[in-house]
Short mmCIF file of C-alpha atoms in Angstrom, two decimals:
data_model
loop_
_atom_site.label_atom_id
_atom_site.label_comp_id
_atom_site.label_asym_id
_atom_site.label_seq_id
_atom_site.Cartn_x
_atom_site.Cartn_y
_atom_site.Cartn_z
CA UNK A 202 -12.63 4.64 2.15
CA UNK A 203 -13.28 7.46 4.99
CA UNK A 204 -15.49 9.20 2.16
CA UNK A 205 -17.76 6.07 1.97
CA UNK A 206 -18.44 5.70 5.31
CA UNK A 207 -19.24 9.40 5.60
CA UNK A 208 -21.45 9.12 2.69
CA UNK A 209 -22.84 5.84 4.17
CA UNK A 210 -23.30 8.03 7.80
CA UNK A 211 -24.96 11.13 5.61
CA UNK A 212 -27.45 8.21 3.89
CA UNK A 213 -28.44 7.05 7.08
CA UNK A 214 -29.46 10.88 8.60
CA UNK A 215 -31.76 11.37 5.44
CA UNK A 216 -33.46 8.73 5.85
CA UNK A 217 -34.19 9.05 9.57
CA UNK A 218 -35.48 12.13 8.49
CA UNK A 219 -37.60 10.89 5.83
CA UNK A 220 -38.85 7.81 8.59
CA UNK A 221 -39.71 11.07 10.79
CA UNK A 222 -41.41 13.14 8.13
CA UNK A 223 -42.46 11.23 5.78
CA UNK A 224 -45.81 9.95 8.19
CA UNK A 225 -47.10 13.95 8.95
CA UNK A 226 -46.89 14.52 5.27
CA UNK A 227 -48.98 11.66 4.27
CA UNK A 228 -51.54 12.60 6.75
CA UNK A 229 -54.16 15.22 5.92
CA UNK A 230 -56.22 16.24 8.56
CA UNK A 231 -58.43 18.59 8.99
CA UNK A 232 -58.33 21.62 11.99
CA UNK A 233 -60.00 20.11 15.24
CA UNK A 234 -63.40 22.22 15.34
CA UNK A 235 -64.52 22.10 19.08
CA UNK A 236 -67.88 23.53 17.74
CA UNK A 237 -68.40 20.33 15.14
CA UNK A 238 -71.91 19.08 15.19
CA UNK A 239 -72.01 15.53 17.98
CA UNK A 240 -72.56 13.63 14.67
CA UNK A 241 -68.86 14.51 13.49
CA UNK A 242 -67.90 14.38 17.26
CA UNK A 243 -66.83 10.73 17.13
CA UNK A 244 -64.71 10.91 13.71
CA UNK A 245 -62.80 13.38 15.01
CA UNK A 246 -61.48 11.53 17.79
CA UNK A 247 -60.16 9.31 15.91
CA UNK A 248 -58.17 11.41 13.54
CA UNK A 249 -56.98 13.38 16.78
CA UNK A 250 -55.65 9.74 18.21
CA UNK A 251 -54.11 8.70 14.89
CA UNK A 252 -52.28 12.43 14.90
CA UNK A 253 -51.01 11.63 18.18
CA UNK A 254 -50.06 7.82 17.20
CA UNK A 255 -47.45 9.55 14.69
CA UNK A 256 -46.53 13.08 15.98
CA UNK A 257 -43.58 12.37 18.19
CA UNK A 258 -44.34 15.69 19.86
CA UNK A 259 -47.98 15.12 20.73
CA UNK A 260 -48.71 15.72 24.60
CA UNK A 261 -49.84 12.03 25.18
CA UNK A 262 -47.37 9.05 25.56
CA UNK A 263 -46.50 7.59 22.59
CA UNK A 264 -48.63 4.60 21.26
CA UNK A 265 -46.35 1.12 21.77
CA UNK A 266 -45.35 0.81 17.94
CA UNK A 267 -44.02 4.07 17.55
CA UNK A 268 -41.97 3.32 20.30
CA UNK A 269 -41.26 0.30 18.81
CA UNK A 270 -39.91 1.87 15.57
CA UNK A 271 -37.56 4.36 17.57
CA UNK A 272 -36.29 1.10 19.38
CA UNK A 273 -36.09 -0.19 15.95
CA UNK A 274 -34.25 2.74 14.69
CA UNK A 275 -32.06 3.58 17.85
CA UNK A 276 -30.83 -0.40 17.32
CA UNK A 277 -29.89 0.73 13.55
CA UNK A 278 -27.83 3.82 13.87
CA UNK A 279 -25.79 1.87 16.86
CA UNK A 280 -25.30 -1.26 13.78
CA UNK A 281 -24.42 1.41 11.74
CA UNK A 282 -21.99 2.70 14.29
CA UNK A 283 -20.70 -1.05 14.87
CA UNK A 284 -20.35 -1.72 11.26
CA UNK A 285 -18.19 1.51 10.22
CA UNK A 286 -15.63 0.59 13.46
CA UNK A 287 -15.14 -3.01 12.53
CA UNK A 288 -15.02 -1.52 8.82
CA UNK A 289 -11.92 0.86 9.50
CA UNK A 290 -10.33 -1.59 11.71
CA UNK A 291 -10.30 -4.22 8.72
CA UNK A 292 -9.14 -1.58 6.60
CA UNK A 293 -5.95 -0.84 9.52
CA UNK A 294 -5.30 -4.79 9.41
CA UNK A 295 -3.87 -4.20 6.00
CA UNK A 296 -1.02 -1.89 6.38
CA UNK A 297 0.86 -3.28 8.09
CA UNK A 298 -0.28 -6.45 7.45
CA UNK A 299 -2.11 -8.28 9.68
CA UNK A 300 -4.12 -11.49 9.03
CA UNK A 301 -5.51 -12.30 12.12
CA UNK A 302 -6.56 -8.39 12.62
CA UNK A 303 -7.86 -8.80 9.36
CA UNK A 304 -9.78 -12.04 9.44
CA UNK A 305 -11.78 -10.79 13.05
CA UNK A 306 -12.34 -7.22 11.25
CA UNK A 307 -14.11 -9.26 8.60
CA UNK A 308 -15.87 -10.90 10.76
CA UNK A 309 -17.15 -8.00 12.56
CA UNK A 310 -18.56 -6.62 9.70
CA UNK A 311 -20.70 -9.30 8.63
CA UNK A 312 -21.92 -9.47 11.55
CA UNK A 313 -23.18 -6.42 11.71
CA UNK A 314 -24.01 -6.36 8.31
CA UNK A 315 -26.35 -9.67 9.38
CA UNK A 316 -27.62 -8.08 12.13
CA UNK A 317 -28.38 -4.72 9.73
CA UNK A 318 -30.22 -7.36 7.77
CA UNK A 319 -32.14 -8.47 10.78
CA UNK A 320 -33.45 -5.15 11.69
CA UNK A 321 -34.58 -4.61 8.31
CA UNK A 322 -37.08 -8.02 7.97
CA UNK A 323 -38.02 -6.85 11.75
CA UNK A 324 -39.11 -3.61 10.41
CA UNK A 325 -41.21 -5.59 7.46
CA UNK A 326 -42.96 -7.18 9.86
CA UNK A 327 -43.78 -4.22 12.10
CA UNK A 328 -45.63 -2.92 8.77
CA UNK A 329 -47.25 -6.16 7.78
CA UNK A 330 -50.18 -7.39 8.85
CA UNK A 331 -52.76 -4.44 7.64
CA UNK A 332 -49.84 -3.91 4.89
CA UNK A 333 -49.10 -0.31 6.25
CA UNK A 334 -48.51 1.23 8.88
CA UNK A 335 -51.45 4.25 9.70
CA UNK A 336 -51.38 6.90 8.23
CA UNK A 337 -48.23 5.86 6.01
CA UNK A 338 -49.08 3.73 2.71
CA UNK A 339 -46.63 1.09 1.34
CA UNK A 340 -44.96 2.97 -1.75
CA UNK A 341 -44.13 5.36 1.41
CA UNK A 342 -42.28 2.23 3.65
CA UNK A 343 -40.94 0.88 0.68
CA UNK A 344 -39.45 4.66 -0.40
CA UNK A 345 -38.48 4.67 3.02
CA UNK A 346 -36.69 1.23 3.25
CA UNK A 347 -34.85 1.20 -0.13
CA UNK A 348 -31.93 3.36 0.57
CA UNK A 349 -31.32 1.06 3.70
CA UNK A 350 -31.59 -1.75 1.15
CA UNK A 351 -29.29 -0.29 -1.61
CA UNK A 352 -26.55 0.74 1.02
CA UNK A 353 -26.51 -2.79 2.69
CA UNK A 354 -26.04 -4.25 -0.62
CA UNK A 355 -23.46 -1.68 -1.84
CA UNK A 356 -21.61 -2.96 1.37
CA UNK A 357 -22.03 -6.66 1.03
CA UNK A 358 -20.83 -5.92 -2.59
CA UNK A 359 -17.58 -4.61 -1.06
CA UNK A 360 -17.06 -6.46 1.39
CA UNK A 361 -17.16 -9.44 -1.07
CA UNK A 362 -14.65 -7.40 -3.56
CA UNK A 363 -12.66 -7.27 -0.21
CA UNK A 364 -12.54 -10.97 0.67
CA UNK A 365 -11.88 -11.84 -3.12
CA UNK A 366 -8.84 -9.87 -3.00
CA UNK A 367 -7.49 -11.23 -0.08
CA UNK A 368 -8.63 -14.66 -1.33
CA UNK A 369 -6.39 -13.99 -4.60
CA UNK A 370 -3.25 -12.56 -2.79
CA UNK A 371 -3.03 -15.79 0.16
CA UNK A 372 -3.54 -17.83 -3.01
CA UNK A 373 -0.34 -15.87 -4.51
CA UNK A 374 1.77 -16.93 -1.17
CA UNK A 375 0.62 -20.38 -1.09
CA UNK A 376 2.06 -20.90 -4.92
CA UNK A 377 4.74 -18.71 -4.96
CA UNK A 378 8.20 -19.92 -5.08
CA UNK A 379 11.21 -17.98 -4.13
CA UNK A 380 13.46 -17.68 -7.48
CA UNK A 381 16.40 -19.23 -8.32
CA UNK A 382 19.85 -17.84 -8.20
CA UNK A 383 20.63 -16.74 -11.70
CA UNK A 384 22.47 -18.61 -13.94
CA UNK A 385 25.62 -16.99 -13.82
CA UNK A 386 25.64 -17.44 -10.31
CA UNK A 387 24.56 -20.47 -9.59
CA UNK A 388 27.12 -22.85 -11.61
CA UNK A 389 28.76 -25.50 -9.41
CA UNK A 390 26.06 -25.13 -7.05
CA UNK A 391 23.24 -26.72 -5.95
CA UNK A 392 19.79 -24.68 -6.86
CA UNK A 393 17.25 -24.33 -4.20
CA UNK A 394 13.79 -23.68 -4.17
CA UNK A 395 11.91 -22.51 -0.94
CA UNK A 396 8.54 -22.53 -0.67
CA UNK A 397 6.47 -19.75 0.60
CA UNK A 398 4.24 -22.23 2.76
CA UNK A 399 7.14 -24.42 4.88
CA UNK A 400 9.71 -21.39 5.85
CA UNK A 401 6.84 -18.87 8.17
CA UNK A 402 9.69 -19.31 10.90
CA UNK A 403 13.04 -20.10 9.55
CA UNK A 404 15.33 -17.90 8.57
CA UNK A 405 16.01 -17.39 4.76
CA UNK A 406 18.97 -19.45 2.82
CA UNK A 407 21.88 -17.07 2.01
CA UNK A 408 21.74 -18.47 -1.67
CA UNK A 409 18.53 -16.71 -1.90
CA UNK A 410 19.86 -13.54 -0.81
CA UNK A 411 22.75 -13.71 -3.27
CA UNK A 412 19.75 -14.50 -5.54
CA UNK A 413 17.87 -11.31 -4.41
CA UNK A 414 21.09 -8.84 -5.06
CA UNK A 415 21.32 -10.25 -8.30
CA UNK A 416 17.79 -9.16 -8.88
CA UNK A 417 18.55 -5.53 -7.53
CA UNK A 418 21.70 -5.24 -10.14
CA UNK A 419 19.19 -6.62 -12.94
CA UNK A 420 16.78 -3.76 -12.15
CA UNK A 421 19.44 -1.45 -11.51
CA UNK A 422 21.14 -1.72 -14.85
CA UNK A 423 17.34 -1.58 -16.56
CA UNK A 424 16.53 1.64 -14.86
CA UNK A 425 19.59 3.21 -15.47
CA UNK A 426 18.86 2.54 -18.53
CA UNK A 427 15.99 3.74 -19.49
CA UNK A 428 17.55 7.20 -17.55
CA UNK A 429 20.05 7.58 -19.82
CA UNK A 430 18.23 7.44 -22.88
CA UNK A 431 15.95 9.58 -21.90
CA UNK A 432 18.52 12.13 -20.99
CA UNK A 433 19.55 11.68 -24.90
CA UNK A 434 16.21 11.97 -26.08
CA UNK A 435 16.54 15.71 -24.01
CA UNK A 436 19.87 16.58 -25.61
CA UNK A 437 21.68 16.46 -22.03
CA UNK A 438 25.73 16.36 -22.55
CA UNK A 439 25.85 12.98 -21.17
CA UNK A 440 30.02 13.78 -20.39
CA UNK A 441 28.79 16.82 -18.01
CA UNK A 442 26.18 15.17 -16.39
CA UNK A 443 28.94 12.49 -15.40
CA UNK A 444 31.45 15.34 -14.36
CA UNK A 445 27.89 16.70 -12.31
CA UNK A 446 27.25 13.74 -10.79
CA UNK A 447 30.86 13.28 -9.79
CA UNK A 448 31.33 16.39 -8.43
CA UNK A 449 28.01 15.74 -6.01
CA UNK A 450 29.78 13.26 -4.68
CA UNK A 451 32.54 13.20 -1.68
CA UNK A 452 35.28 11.19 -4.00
CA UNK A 453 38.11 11.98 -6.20
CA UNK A 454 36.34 13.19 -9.54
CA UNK A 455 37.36 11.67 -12.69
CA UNK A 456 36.98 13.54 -15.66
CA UNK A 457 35.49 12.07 -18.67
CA UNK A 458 38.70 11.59 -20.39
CA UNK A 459 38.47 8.74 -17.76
CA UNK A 460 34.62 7.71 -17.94
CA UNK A 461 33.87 8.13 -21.70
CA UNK A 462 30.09 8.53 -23.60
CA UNK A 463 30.12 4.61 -23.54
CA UNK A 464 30.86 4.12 -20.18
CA UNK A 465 28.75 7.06 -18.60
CA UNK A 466 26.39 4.24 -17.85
CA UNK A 467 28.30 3.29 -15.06
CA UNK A 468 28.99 6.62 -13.75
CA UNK A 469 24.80 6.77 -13.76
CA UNK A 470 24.50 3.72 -12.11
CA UNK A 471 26.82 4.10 -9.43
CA UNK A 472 25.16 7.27 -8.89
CA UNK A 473 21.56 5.41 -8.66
CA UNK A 474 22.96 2.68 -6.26
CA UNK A 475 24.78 5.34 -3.74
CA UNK A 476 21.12 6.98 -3.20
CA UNK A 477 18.91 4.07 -3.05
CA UNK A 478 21.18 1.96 -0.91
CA UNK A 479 21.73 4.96 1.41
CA UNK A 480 20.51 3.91 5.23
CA UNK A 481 20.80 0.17 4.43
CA UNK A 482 22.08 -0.73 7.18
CA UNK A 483 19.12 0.70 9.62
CA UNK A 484 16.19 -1.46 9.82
CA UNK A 485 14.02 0.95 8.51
CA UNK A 486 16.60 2.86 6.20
CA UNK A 487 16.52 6.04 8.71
CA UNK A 488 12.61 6.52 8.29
CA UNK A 489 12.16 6.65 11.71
CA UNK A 490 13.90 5.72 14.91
CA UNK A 491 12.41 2.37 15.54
CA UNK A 492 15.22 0.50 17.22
CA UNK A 493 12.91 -3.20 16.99
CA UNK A 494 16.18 -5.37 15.85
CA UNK A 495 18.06 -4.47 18.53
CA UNK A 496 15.22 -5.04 21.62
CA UNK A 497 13.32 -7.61 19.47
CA UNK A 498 15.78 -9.49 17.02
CA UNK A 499 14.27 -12.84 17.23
CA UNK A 500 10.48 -11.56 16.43
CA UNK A 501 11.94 -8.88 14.33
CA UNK A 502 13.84 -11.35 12.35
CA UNK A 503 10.34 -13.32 11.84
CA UNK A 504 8.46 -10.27 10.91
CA UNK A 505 11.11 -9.41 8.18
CA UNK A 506 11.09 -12.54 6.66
CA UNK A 507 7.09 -12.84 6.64
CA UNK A 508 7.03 -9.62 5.24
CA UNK A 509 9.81 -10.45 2.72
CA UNK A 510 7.28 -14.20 2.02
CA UNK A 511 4.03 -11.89 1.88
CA UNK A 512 5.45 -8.90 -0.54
CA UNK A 513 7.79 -11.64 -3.13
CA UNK A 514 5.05 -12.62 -5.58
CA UNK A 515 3.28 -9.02 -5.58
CA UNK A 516 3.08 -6.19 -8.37
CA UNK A 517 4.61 -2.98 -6.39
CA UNK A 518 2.70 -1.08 -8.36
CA UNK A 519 -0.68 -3.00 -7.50
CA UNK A 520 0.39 -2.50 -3.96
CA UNK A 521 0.86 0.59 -3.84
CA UNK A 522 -2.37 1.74 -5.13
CA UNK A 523 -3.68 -0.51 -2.52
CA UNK A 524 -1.55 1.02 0.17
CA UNK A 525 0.01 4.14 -0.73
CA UNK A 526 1.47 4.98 2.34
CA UNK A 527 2.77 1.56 3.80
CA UNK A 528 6.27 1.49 4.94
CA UNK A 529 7.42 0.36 1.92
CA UNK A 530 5.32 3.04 -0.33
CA UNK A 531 7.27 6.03 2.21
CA UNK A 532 10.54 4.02 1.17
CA UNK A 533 9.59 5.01 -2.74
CA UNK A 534 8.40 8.44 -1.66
CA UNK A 535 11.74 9.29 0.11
CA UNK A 536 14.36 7.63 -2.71
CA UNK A 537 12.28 9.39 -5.72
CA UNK A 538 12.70 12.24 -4.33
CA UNK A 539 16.35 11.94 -3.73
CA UNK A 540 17.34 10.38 -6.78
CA UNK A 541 15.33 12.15 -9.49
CA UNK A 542 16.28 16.34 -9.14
CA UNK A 543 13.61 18.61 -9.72
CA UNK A 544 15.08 20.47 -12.69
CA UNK A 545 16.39 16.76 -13.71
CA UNK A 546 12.77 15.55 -13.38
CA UNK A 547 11.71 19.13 -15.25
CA UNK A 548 13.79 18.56 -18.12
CA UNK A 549 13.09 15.34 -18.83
CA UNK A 550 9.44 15.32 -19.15
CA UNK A 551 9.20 19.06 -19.31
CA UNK A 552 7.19 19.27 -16.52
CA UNK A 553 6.98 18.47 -12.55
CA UNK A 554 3.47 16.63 -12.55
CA UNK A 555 5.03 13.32 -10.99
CA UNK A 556 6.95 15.12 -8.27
CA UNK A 557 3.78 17.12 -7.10
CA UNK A 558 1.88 13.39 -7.37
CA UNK A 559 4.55 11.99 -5.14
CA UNK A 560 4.47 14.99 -2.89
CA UNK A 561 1.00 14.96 -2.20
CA UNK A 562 1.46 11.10 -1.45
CA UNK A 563 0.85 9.31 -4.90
CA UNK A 564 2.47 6.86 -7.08
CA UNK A 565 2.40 7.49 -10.74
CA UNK A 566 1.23 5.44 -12.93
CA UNK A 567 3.76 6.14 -15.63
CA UNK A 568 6.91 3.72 -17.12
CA UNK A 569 9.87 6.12 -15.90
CA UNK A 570 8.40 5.51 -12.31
CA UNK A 571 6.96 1.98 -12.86
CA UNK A 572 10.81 0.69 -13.64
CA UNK A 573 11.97 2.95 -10.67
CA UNK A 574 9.36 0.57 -8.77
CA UNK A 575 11.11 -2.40 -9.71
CA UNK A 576 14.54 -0.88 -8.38
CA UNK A 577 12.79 -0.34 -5.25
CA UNK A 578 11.15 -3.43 -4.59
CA UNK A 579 14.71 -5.50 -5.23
CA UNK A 580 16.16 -2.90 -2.77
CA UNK A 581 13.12 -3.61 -0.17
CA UNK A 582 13.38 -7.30 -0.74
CA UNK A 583 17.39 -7.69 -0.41
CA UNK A 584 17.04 -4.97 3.15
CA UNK A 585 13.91 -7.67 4.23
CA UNK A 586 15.78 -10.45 3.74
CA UNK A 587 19.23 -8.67 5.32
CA UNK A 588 17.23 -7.89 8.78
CA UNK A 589 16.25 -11.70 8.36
CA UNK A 590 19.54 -13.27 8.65
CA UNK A 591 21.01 -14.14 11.84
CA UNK A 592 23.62 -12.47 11.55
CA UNK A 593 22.87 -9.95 8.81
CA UNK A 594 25.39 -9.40 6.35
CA UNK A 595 27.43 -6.43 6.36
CA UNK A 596 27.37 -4.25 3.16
CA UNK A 597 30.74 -2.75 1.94
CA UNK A 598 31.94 -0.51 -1.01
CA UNK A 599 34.90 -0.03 -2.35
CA UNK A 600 36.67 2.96 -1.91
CA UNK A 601 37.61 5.43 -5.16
CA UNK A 602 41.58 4.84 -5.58
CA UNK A 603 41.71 1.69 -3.91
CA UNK A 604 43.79 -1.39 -5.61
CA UNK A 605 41.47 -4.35 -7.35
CA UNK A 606 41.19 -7.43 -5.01
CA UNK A 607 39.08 -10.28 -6.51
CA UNK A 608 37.80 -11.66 -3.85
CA UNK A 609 35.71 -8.88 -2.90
CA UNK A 610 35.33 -6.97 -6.76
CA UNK A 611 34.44 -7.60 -9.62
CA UNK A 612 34.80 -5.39 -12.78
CA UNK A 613 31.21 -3.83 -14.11
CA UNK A 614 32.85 -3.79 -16.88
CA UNK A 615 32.66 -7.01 -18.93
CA UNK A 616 35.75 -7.70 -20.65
CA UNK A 617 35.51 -10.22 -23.25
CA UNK A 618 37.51 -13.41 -22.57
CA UNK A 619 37.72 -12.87 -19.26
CA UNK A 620 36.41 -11.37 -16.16
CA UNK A 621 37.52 -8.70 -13.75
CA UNK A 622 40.10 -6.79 -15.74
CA UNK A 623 42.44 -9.74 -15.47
CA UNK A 624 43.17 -9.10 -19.20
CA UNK A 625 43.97 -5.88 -18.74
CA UNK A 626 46.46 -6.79 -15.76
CA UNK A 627 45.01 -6.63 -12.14
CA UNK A 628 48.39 -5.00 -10.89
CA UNK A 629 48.08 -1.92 -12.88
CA UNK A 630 44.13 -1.38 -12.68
CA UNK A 631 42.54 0.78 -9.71
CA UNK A 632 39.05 1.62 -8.81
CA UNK A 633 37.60 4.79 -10.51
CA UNK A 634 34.55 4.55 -8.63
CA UNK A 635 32.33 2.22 -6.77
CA UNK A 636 29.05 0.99 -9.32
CA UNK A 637 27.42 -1.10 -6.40
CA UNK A 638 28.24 -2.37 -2.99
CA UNK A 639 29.12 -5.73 -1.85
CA UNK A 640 27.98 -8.20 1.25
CA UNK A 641 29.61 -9.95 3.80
CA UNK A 642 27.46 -13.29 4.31
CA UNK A 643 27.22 -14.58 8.00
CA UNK A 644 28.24 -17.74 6.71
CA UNK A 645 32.15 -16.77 5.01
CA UNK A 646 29.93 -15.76 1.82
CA UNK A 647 31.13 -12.63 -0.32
CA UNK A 648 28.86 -10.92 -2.72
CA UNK A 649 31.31 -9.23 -4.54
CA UNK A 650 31.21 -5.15 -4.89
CA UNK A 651 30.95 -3.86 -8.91
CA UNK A 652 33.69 -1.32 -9.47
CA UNK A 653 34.63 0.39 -12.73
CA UNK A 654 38.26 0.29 -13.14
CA UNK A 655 40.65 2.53 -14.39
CA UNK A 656 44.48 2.55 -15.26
CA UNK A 657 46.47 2.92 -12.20
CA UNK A 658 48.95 5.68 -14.11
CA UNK A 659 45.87 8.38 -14.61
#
């Protein structure tokens, strides 16, 4: 957008330049001959008064309409001036977001945009009447005039794209619903649906942040997915990548006599939630060393959960080609980087091309990082709506070696016929490692931790 209004600021010196020019060129005059005959004498004064009308740097005081036009232009370049400040600002009012920033920036520039429009009928006028002004003909003014025309219209053009846009996406939060808990989840219970436009200042319902994890293990399981097989379509030993990832880790390493080729899944996954959820419990993951919750926890509460309400019903990857750098596009940044290895990344798509795109501050457009999108969002969402809870729930993890308690686990594993390795016998099952963590709800609430279990003997 900076390029535009540089190209808009570069349109506007050419064709000061042509309004200065443009007049001596069209004016063909012959050298004053003090010697002319006194029948010619007359004639030339008034070609010598007409020079002088248009040469800004004639010796006499120039004639009231050319200082009229360099009113008329002096009142342009400070519209211009005007326009590309109120311009910027409304582009500032959308990261972060900021309606009423927005909807005064938008203002601004139709006002000035108006008042562009002003100048320009005032400077029609100045060269009606005789239909010229002297010594300039009218396919001149109007060569003059048209790239003011064209680059007022290009603007209104945008700024109309602009106001479409955020016409669309406060139609998007009017009609958009938070989700329901799933279906697993929600048996027994009542459902609840909250809409967007009756909660701007209560705090969220904890159902629909037991609603939102489930959405982050949903995402989680697709992505790792989709990692896996493409670590098969590369040939990786999927049993030494486990014992790898293991290894990176600070826990007791189990070997994959332990985690098997079926189960490496879960290895993967636990290795994918460890990263991403990494600096959950700072209010800006460790980004930077805004301390807002703890000096401003009421408004900071509010701002989480309007963020949370304004960022629900939105494509990430439509948002982040809007606003590539917003706090949650350097969230993305920072976990691809930590999640997918460079020689990881390499060997997968046998090149680096969307690590140097996210290192020079870009978000692919590609299906590996599209689905990693989705991952992040959930994440995002669950941390908004965390920081939006009064008090926020406390994320756990069970520990690698630790004995199987229900109330708090639950086995990643699905066993068929029943749930949490209760067929297998609780008392003799411990936890290999941790898949994802688990919440403590303000209210008593537990979102239970995923663990994948293993015999207690190995």
């Amino acid at each position: 957008m900076a390029r535009k209004i540089t190209n808009f600021s570069d349109l506007v010196q050419r064709v000061t330049a042509s309004c200065l020019l443009h007049p001596l060129a069209g004016v063909q005059k012959d050298e004053y001959d003090e010697s002319a005959e006194e029948d010619e004498e007359e004639e030339d004064v008034d070609l010598e008064d007409e020079f002088e009308m248009i040469n800004p740097n004639s010796e006499s005081h120039a004639p009231p309409r050319v200082m009229e036009l360099e009113m008329l232009l002096s009142q342009v370049f400070d519209a211009v001036s005007s326009m590309k400040r109120a311009y910027v600002s409304l582009q500032e009012a959308h990261c972060p977001w900021d309606p009423d920033k927005m909807r005064i920036s938008d203002v601004a520039v139709v006002a000035e945009l108006r008042r562009l429009g002003l100048l320009g009928e005032r400077f029609r006028r100045s060269v009606g009447g005789g239909g010229r002004i002297r010594g300039m003909g009218a396919a001149t003014v109007r060569q003059v005039v048209a790239p003011y025309e064209a680059a007022v219209e290009e603007l209104k053009r945008e700024v109309k794209a602009r106001q479409t846009e955020v016409d669309n996406l406060t139609e998007k939060l009017k009609t958009a619903s938070f989700s329901d808990r799933s279906s697993g989840k929600s048996k027994g219970k009542s459902r609840r649906r909250v809409s967007c436009t009756t909660q701007v200042a209560a705090a969220p319902a904890v159902e629909l942040f037991e609603a939102t994890m489930s959405s982050v293990n949903e995402a989680s399981k697709s992505f790792t997915s989709l990692l896996l097989s493409l670590m098969r379509s590369a040939h990786w030993d999927i049993s030494a990548a486990v014992r790898s990832i293991e290894a990176a880790s600070s826990t007791t390493t189990f070997t994959d006599s332990i985690v098997g080729p079926t189960h490496a899944k879960y290895a993967l996954e636990s290795y994918l939630n460890r990263k991403i959820f990494q600096g959950f419990d700072h209010e800006t993951f460790y980004m930077d060393g805004t301390l807002t919750s703890i000096l401003h926890p009421d408004q900071h509460r509010k701002d989480c959960f309007t963020q949370y309400r304004d960022m629900k019903a939105m494509d990430p990857v439509e948002l982040l080609g809007i606003l590539p750098t917003c706090s949650f596009g350097k969230f993305c940044f920072k976990k691809y980087l930590s999640i997918v290895h460079p020689k990881m990344e390499e060997s997968l798509f046998g090149d680096l091309e969307q690590r140097r795109r996210v290192l020079d501050g870009y978000h692919p457009r590609s299906q590996f990082y599209g689905e990693f999108l989705r991952l992040a969002k959930a994440v995002w969402l669950l941390h908004l709506l965390a920081f939006s809870l009064d008090p926020s729930p406390s994320h756990f993890e069970a520990s690698v070696g630790a004995e199987f308690h229900e109330q708090y686990m639950e086995n990643a594993v699905r066993i068929s016929g029943g749930n949490g390795g209760s067929k297998m016998g609780i008392g003799s099952m411990i936890v290999g490692f941790p898949v994802s963590p688990g919440f403590k709800v303000g209210n008593g609430s537990i979102i239970k931790a995923r663990v994948y279990l293993v015999p207690k003997n190995r």
